[in-house]
Each structure stands twice: as structure tokens, then as C-alpha cells.
mmCIF file of C-alpha atoms in Angstrom:
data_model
loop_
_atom_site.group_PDB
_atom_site.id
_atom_site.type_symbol
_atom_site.label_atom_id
_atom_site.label_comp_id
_atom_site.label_asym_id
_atom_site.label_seq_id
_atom_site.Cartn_x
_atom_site.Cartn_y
_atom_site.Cartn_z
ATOM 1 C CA UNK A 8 32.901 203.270 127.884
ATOM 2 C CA UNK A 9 32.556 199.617 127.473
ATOM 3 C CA UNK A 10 31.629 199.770 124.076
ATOM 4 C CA UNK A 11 34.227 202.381 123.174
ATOM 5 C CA UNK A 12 37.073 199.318 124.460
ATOM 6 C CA UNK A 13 35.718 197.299 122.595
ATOM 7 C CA UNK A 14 35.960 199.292 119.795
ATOM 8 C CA UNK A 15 39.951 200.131 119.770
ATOM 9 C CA UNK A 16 40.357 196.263 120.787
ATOM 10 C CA UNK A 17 38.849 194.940 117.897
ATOM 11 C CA UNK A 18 40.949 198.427 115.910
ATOM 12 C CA UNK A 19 44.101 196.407 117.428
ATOM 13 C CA UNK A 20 43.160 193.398 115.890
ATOM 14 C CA UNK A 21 42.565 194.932 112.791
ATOM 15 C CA UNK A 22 45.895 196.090 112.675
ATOM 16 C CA UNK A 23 47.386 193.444 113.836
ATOM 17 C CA UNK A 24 45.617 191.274 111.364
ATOM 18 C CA UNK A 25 46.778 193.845 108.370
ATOM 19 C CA UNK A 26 49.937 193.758 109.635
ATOM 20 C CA UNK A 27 50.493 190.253 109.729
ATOM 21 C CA UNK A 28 49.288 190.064 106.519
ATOM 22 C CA UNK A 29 51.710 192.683 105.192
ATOM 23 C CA UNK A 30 54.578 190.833 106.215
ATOM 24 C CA UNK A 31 53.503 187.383 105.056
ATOM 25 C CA UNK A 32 52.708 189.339 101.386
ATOM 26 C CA UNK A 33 56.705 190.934 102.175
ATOM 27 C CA UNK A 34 57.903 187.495 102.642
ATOM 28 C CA UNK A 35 56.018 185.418 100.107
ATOM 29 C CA UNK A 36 58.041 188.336 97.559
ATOM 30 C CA UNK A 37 61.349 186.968 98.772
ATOM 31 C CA UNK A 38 62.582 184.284 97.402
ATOM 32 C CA UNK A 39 64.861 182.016 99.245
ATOM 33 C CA UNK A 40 67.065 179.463 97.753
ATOM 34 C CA UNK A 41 68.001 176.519 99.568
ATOM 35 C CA UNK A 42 72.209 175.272 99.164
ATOM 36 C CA UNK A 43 73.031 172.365 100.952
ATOM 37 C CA UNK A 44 76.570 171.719 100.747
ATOM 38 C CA UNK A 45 79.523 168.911 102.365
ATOM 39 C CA UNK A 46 82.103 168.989 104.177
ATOM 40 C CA UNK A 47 84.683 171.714 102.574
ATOM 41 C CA UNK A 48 87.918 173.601 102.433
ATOM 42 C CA UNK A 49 87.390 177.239 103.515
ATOM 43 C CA UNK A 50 87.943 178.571 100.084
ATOM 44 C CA UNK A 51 85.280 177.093 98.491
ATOM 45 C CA UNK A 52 83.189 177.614 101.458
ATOM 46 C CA UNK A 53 83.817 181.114 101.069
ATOM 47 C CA UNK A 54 83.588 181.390 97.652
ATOM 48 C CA UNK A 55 79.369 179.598 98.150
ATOM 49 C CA UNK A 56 78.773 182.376 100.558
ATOM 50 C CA UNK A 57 79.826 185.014 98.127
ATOM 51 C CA UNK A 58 77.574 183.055 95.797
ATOM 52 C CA UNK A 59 74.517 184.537 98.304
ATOM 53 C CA UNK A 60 75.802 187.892 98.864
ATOM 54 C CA UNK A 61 76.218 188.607 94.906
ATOM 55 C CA UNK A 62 72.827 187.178 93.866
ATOM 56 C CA UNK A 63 71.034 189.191 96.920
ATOM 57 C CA UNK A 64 72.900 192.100 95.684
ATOM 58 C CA UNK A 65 71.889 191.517 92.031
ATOM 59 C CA UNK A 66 68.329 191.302 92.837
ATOM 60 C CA UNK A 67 68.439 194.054 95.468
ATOM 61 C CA UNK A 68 67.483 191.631 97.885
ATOM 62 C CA UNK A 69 64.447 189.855 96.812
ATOM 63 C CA UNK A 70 66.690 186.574 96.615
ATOM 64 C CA UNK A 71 68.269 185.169 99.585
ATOM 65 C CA UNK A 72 70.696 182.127 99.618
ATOM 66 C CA UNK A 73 70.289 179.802 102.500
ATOM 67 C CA UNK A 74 72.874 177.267 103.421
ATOM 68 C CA UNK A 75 73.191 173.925 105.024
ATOM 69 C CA UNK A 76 76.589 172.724 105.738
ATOM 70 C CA UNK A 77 78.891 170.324 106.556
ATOM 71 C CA UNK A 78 76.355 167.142 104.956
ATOM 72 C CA UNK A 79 73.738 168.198 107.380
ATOM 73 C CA UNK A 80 71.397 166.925 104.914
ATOM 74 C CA UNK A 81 73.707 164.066 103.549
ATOM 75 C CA UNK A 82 76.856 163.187 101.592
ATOM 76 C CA UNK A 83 77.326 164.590 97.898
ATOM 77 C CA UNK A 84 75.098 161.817 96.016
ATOM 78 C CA UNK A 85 71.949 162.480 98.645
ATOM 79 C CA UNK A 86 72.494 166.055 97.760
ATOM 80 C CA UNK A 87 72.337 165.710 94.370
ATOM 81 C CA UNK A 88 69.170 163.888 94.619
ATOM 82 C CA UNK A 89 67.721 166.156 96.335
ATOM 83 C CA UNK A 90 68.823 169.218 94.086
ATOM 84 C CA UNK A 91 67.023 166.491 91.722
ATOM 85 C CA UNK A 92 63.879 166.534 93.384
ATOM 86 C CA UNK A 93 63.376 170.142 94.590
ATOM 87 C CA UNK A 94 63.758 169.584 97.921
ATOM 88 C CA UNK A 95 67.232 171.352 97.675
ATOM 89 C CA UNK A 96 68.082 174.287 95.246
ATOM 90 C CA UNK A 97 71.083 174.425 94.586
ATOM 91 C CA UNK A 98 74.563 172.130 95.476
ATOM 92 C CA UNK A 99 78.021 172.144 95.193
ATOM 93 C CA UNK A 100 79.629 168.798 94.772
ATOM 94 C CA UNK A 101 82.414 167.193 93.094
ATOM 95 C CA UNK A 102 82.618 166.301 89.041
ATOM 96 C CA UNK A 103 83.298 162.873 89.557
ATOM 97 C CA UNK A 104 80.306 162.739 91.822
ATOM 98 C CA UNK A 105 78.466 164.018 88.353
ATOM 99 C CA UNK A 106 79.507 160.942 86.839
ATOM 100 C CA UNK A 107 76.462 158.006 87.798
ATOM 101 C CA UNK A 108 74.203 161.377 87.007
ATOM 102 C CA UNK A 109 75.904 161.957 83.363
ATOM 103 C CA UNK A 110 78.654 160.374 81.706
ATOM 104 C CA UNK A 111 79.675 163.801 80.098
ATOM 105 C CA UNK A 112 81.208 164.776 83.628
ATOM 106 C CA UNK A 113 83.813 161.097 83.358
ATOM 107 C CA UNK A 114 86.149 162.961 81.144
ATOM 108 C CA UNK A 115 87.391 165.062 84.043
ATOM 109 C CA UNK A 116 88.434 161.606 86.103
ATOM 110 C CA UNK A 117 90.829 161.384 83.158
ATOM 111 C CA UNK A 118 94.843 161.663 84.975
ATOM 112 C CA UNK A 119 96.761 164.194 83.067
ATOM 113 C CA UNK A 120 93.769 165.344 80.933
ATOM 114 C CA UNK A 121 95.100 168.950 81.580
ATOM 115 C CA UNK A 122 98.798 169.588 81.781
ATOM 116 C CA UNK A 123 98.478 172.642 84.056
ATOM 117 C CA UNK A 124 96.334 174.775 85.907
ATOM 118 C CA UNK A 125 96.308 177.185 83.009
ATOM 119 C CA UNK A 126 95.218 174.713 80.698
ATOM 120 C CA UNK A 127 92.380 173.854 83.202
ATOM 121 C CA UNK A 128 91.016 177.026 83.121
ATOM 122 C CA UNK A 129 91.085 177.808 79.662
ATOM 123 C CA UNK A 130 89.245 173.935 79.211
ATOM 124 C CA UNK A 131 86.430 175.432 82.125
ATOM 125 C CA UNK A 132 86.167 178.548 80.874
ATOM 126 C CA UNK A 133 85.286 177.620 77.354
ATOM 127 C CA UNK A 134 81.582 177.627 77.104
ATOM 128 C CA UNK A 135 81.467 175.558 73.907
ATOM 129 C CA UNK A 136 83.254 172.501 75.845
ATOM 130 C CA UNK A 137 81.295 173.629 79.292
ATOM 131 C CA UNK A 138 77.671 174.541 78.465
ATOM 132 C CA UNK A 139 77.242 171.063 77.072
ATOM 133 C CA UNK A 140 78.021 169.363 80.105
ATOM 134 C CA UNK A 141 76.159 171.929 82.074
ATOM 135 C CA UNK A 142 73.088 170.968 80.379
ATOM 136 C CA UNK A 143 73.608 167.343 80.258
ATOM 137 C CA UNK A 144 71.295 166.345 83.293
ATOM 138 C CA UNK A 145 68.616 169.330 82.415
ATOM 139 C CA UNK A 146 66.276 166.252 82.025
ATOM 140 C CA UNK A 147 67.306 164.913 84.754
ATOM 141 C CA UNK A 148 66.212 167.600 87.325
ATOM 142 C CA UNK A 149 69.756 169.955 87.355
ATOM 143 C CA UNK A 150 72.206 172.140 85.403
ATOM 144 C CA UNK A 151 75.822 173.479 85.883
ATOM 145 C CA UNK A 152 75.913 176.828 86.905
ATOM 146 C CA UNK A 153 79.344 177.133 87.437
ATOM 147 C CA UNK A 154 82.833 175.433 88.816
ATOM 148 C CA UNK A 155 85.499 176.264 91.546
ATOM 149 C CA UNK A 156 89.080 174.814 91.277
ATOM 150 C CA UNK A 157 89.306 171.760 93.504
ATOM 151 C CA UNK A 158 93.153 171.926 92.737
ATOM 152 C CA UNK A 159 95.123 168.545 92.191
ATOM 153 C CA UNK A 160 94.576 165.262 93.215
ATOM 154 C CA UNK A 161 97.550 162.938 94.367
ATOM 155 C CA UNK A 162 97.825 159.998 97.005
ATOM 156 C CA UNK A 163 98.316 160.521 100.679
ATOM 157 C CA UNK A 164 99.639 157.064 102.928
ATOM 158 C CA UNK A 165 99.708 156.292 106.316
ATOM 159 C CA UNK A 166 103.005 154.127 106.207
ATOM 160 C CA UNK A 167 104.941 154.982 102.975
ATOM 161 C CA UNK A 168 104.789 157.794 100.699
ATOM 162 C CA UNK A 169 104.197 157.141 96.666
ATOM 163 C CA UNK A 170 107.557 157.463 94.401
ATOM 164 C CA UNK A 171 106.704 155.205 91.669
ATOM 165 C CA UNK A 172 103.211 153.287 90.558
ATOM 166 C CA UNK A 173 105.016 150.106 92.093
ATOM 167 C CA UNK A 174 104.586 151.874 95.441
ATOM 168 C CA UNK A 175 100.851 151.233 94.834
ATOM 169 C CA UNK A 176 101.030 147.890 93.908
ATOM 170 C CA UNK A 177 98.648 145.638 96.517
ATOM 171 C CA UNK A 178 97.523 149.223 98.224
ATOM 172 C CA UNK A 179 94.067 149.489 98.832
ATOM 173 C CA UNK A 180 93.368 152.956 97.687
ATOM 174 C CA UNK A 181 89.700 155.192 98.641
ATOM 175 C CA UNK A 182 88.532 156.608 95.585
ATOM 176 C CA UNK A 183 85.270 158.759 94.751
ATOM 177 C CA UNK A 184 82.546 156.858 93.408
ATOM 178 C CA UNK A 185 83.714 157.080 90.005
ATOM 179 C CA UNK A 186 84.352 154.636 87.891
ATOM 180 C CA UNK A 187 86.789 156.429 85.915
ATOM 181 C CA UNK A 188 88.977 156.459 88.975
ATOM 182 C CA UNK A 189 88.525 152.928 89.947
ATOM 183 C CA UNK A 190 89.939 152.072 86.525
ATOM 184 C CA UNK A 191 92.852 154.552 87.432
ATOM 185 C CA UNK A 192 93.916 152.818 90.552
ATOM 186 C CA UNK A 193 93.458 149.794 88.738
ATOM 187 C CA UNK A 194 95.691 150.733 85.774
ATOM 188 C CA UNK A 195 98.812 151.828 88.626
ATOM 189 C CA UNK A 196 98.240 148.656 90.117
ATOM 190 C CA UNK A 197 96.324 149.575 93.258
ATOM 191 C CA UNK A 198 93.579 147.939 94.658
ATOM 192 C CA UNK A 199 90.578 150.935 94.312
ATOM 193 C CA UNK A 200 88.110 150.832 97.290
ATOM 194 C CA UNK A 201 84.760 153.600 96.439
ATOM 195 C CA UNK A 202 83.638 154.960 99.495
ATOM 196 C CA UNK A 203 82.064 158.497 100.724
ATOM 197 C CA UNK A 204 84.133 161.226 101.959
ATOM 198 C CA UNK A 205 82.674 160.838 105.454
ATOM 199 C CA UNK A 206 83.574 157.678 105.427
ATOM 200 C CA UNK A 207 87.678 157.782 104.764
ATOM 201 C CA UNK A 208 89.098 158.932 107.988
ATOM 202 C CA UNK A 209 87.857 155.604 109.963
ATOM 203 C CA UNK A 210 88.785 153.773 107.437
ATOM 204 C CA UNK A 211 92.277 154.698 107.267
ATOM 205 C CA UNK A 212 92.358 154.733 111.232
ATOM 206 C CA UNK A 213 91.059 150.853 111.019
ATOM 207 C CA UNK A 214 93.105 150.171 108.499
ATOM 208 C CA UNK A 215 90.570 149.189 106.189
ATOM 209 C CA UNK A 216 92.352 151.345 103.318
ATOM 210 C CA UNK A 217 95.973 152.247 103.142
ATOM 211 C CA UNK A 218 95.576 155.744 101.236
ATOM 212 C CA UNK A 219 93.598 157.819 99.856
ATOM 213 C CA UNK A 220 93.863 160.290 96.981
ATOM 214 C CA UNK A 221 92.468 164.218 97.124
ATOM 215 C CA UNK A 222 93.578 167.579 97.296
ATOM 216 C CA UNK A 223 96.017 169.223 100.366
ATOM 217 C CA UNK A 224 92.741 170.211 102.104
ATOM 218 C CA UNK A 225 91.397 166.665 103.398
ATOM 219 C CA UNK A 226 94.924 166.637 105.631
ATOM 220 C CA UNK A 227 93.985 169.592 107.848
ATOM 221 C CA UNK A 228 90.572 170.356 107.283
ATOM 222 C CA UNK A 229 88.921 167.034 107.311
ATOM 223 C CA UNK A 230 91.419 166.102 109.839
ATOM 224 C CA UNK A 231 93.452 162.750 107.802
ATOM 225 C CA UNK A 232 96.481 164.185 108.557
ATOM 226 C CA UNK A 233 95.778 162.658 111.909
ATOM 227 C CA UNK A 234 95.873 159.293 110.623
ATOM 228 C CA UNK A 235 98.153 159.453 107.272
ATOM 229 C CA UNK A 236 102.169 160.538 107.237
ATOM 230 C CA UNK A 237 103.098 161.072 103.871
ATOM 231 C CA UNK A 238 101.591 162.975 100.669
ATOM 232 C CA UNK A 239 102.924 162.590 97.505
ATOM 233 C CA UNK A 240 102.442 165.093 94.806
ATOM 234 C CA UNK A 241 102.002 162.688 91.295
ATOM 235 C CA UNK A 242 99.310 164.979 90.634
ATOM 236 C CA UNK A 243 97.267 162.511 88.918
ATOM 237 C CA UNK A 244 94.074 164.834 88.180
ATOM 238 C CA UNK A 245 92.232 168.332 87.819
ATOM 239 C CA UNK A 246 88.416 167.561 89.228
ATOM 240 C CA UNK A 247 86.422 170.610 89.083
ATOM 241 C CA UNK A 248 83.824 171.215 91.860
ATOM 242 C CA UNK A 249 80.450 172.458 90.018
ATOM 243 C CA UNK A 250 78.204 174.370 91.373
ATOM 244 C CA UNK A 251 74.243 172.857 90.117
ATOM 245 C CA UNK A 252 70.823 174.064 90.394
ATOM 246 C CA UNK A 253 67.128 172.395 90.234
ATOM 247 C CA UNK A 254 65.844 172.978 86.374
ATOM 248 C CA UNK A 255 62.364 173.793 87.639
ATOM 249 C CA UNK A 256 63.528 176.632 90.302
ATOM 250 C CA UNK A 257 65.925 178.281 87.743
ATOM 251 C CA UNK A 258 63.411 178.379 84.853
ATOM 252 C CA UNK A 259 60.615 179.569 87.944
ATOM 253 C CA UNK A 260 63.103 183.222 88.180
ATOM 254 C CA UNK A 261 62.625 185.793 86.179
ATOM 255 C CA UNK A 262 64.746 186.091 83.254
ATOM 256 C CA UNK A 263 66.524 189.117 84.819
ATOM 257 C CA UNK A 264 66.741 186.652 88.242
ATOM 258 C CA UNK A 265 68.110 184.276 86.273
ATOM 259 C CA UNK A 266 70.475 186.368 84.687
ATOM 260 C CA UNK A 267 71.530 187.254 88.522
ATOM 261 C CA UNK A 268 72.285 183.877 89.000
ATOM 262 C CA UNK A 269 74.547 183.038 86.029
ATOM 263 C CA UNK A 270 76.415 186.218 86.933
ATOM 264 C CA UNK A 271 76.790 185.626 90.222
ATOM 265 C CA UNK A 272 78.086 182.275 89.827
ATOM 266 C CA UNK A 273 80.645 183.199 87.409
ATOM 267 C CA UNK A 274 81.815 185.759 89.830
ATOM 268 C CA UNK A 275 81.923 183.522 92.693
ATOM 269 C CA UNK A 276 84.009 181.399 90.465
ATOM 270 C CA UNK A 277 86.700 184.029 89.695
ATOM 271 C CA UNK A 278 86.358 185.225 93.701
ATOM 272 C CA UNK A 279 87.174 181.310 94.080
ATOM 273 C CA UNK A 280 90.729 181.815 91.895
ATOM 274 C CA UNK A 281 91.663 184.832 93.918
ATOM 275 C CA UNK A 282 92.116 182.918 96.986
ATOM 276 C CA UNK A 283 92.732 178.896 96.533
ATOM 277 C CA UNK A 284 96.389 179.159 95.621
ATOM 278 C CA UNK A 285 97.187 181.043 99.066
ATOM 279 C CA UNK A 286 94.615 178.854 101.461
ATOM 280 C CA UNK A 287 96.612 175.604 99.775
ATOM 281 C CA UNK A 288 99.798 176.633 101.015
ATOM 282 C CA UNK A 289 98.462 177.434 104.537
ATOM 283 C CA UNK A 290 96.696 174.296 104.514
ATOM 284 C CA UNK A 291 100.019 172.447 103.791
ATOM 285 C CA UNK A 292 102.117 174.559 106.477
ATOM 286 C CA UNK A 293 99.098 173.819 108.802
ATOM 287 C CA UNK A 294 99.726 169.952 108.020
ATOM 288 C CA UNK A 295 103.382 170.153 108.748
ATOM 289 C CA UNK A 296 103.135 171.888 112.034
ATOM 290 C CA UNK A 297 99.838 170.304 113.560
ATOM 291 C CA UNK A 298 100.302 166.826 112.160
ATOM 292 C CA UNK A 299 103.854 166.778 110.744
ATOM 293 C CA UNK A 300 102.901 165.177 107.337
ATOM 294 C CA UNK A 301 106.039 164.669 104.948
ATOM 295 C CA UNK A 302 105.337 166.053 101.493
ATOM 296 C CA UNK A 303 107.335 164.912 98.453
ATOM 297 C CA UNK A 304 107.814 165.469 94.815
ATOM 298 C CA UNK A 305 107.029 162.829 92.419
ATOM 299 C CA UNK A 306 108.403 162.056 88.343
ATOM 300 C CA UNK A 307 104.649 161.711 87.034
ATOM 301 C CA UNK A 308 106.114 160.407 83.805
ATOM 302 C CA UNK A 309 105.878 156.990 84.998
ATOM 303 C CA UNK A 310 102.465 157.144 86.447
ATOM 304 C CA UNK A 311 101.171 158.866 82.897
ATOM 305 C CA UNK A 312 102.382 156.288 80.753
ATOM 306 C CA UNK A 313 100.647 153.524 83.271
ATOM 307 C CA UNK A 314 97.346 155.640 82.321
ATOM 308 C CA UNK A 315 97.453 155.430 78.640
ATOM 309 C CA UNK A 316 94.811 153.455 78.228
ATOM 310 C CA UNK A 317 92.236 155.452 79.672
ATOM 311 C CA UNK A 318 93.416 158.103 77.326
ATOM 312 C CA UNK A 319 93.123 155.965 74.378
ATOM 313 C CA UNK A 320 89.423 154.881 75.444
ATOM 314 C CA UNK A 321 88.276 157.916 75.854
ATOM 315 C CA UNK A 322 89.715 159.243 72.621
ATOM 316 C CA UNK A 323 88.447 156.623 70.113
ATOM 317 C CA UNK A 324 85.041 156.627 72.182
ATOM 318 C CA UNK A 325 82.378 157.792 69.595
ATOM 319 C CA UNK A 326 80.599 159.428 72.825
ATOM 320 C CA UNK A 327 83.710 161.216 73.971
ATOM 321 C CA UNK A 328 86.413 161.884 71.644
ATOM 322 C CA UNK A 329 85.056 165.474 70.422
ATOM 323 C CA UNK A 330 85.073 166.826 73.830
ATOM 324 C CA UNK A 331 88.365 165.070 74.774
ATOM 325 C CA UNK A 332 90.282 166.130 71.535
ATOM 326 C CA UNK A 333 88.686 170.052 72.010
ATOM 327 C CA UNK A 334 89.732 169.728 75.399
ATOM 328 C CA UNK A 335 93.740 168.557 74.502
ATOM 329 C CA UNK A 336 93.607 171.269 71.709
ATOM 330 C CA UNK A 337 93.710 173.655 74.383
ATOM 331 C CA UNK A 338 97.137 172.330 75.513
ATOM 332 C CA UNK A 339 100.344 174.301 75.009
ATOM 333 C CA UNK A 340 101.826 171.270 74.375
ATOM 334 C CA UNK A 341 99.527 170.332 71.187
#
């Protein structure tokens, strides 16, 4: 009797031993993808988790997308270092954020590079002008998989709003880390101050900065509409977000995994289009009820021709005047 116990105990941990072992062979087949993400508007948040669901779908489930938001594991530079190193997979961060990583990405800091959303999407939907600037940190650790619109870019104030570049004169101004948009500030005769996103919102509160410059989202969603009054639509630039991945994990897939990837970025990207123009007007109907920001129009003609340099450096630059002149040749206006 005793021995026949012992028997169907050691059975059970038999099983239980096989079964175990099962699962861990189950799980070492998945592959999970770590994407580590900032602070964002809900679009583009949405648009990252339909990133997931597509490439789980495409490879009936034997990838899964894992996300950490909201900079738990830093700001956008930290998580493009780590997307460097392999300890994150895959990020989504801002072009001008690209820029200390590759120069390529500097021509989008250019104000008025694209005359209209249309124009911006035929420029980021041309793979001859794209793939090269995709593949332009491949040494470095990380390619482009993809972009979402991060709409326009215009100053928002706490005391004043911005009619002409005079408005700006003296102004200290928070820009992205760029220095294609320090130069920009510079040029309409603000002072440029580089500094984090999570870092803005005190700032302006302390009055370390008068203004800032971004898209409608920041007012509502990052909460500046607490401490700013008036956003003025000069429109000054078209950043793309882009979407980048560690070389060594992406060349690790499968070529058909791989293929799920590039697919299901693209798709994310056109899921992206489908919904930013409608979330930007709720986020600026938000910002006039909740924190009863005044919005006004701007004549950008003024604020283009004070940003005619940058146009003309980039254009005679040996390093960037192909991409800049396919990029304008794309222009209704050419």
C-alpha cells in the first residue's frame, strides 16, 4: 500500500515535471517584444496598441507586443538608447529626437518644409525619400519601421499669444533637443531653451520659460493648458513621430515575422490617419472648456521669410540638398 503511494506520488511529479516543461517549451516559442513608449496623445497611443494586435494577428500569435508607458523606463533619448542596446525592442519617439542619433532625421525640424498635410504624406510615404532615413542608424543599433502624424507645431504662451515673430522677441521658448529648432527660435528672435518633455510644465509654472511650441495635444493631455492661455497657430512645422526597432531583434524574426512587422506598422500608420484629425479637435474643445485656452490664427508669411536661412542651408548642404529638393518636388506649389 505504501509502496503503491509512493508510486502515483512520484507519477504526479512526473507529470508535473512534463508539464512544466511543456509550458516553458510553449513559452520559449512566443516571442515577446518589448515597446517602451512616453508620455502621448491617445491617438498615437492607440494607434501603438494596434501595432500589437496586427503583428499577433499576423503571426497567429507567436508574437506578442508588450508595452511600457508613460516614460516608465525614461524620457525619449533613454528610450532610444535602450532600443540601441536591446534592452528595449521597439520605441516610438519624436523625429527631432532622431536628430543627435542621425542627422538624416534634421530635415524634418525644417519650418515650412511641407506646405500641407497632403504634401506631408506624400514626402512620408515615399519610400525612396523614407527608407534612407529608416536605415540611417542600422549601424547604430535601430531602424524606422514606420511614422504617425504628430500634426503641426506652433507656440503656446502663458501671458500673450504669438501674432508676429516680434511677439517672440526676448521670449524664452522650450524646444526639443534639436538643434535645428534652436536655430529656429533663434532665427524669429526668441531665446530657445532645450529641455525634455517631462520637464516643460514646471517650467512654465516657475516661469523659467515663457512658451513652448508642440502640437494641440500637450494643452489637455499633458496638462499645459493649466499653466499657458493662449495658442497660436503659425504652424511652424510637420515632425513625424517614427516608430524604431533594435537591428539585432528584427534581423533575429523570421523573414515571414519580419514581413509581419513591416506590415503591421504600415497599417498602424494608416489606422493612425483615420483618427488624429477628429481626436485634435476634441483635444482643442477639451482645452477651451477645461482650461479656457484662447486659440488664434496667425499670417505665417512673416514667420517663413524670418526662416529662410535654414532653408537655404539645408539646400546648398552637399549632405542634404538631394533629400530636401526631392522632398519640395513633391509640393503643389513647385
Amino acid at each position: 500500500m505504501k509502496r503503491n503511494f509512493l508510486l502515483v506520488l512520484v507519477g504526479i511529479l512526473l507529470l508535473a515535471m512534463v508539464s512544466g516543461c511543456s509550458t516553458k517549451t510553449q513559452a520559449e516559442e512566443k516571442i515577446v517584444l518589448r515597446f517602451a513608449y512616453a508620455s502621448n496623445s491617445q491617438p498615437v497611443i492607440d494607434s501603438m496598441k494596434e501595432f500589437g494586435r496586427l503583428v499577433s494577428e499576423k503571426t497567429n500569435g507567436k508574437i506578442e507586443v508588450q508595452y511600457y508607458p508613460d516614460a516608465q523606463l525614461g524620457g525619449e533619448r533613454e528610450l532610444i538608447e535602450l532600443t540601441q542596446t536591446g534592452a528595449v525592442d521597439i520605441t516610438k519617439v519624436s523625429g527631432s529626437a532622431l536628430e543627435s542619433f542621425s542627422k538624416k532625421y534634421s530635415i524634418f525640424g525644417i519650418p515650412y518644409l511641407f506646405d500641407s498635410e497632403e504634401h506631408f504624406y506624400k514626402v512620408m510615404e515615399n519610400e525612396k525619400i523614407m527608407n534612407p532615413i529608416y536605415q540611417s542608424t542600422e549601424d547604430l543599433g535601430f531602424v524606422g519601421l514606420t511614422y504617425y502624424d504628430s500634426g503641426q507645431r506652433s507656440f503656446y504662451m502663458k501671458d500673450s499669444p504669438i501674432e508676429t515673430p516680434a511677439d517672440l522677441k526676448g521670449k524664452k521658448i522650450r524646444v526639443m533637443q534639436s538643434e535645428t529648432a534652436i536655430k529656429m527660435v533663434e532665427l524669429l528672435g526668441g531665446s530657445a531653451t532645450p529641455m525634455g518633455s517631462n520637464e516643460v510644465y514646471t517650467s512654465l509654472q516657475q516661469g523659467i520659460i515663457d512658451g513652448a511650441e508642440n502640437n494641440e495635444f500637450v494643452l489637455v493631455t499633458a496638462g499645459h493648458g493649466d499653466v499657458t492661455q493662449y495658442y497660436s497657430y503659425d504652424e511652424h512645422t510637420r515632425v513625424p513621430d517614427i516608430v524604431v526597432m533594435n537591428t539585432e531583434r528584427l534581423k533575429g524574426l523570421t523573414k515571414d515575422q519580419r514581413n509581419a512587422i513591416h506590415e503591421a506598422a504600415k497599417e498602424s500608420t494608416v489606422f493612425e490617419k483615420s483618427v488624429w484629425k477628429e481626436a485634435v479637435e476634441k483635444e482643442k474643445q477639451a482645452a477651451i472648456d477645461k482650461h479656457g485656452v484662447v486659440f488664434n490664427e496667425v499670417d505665417n508669411k512673416p514667420f517663413q521669410e524670418a526662416v529662410q536661412p535654414l532653408h537655404e542651408q539645408f539646400k546648398n548642404s552637399k549632405e542634404f540638398s538631394k533629400t530636401y529638393n526631392a522632398i519640395r518636388s513633391l509640393s503643389e506649389d513647385e
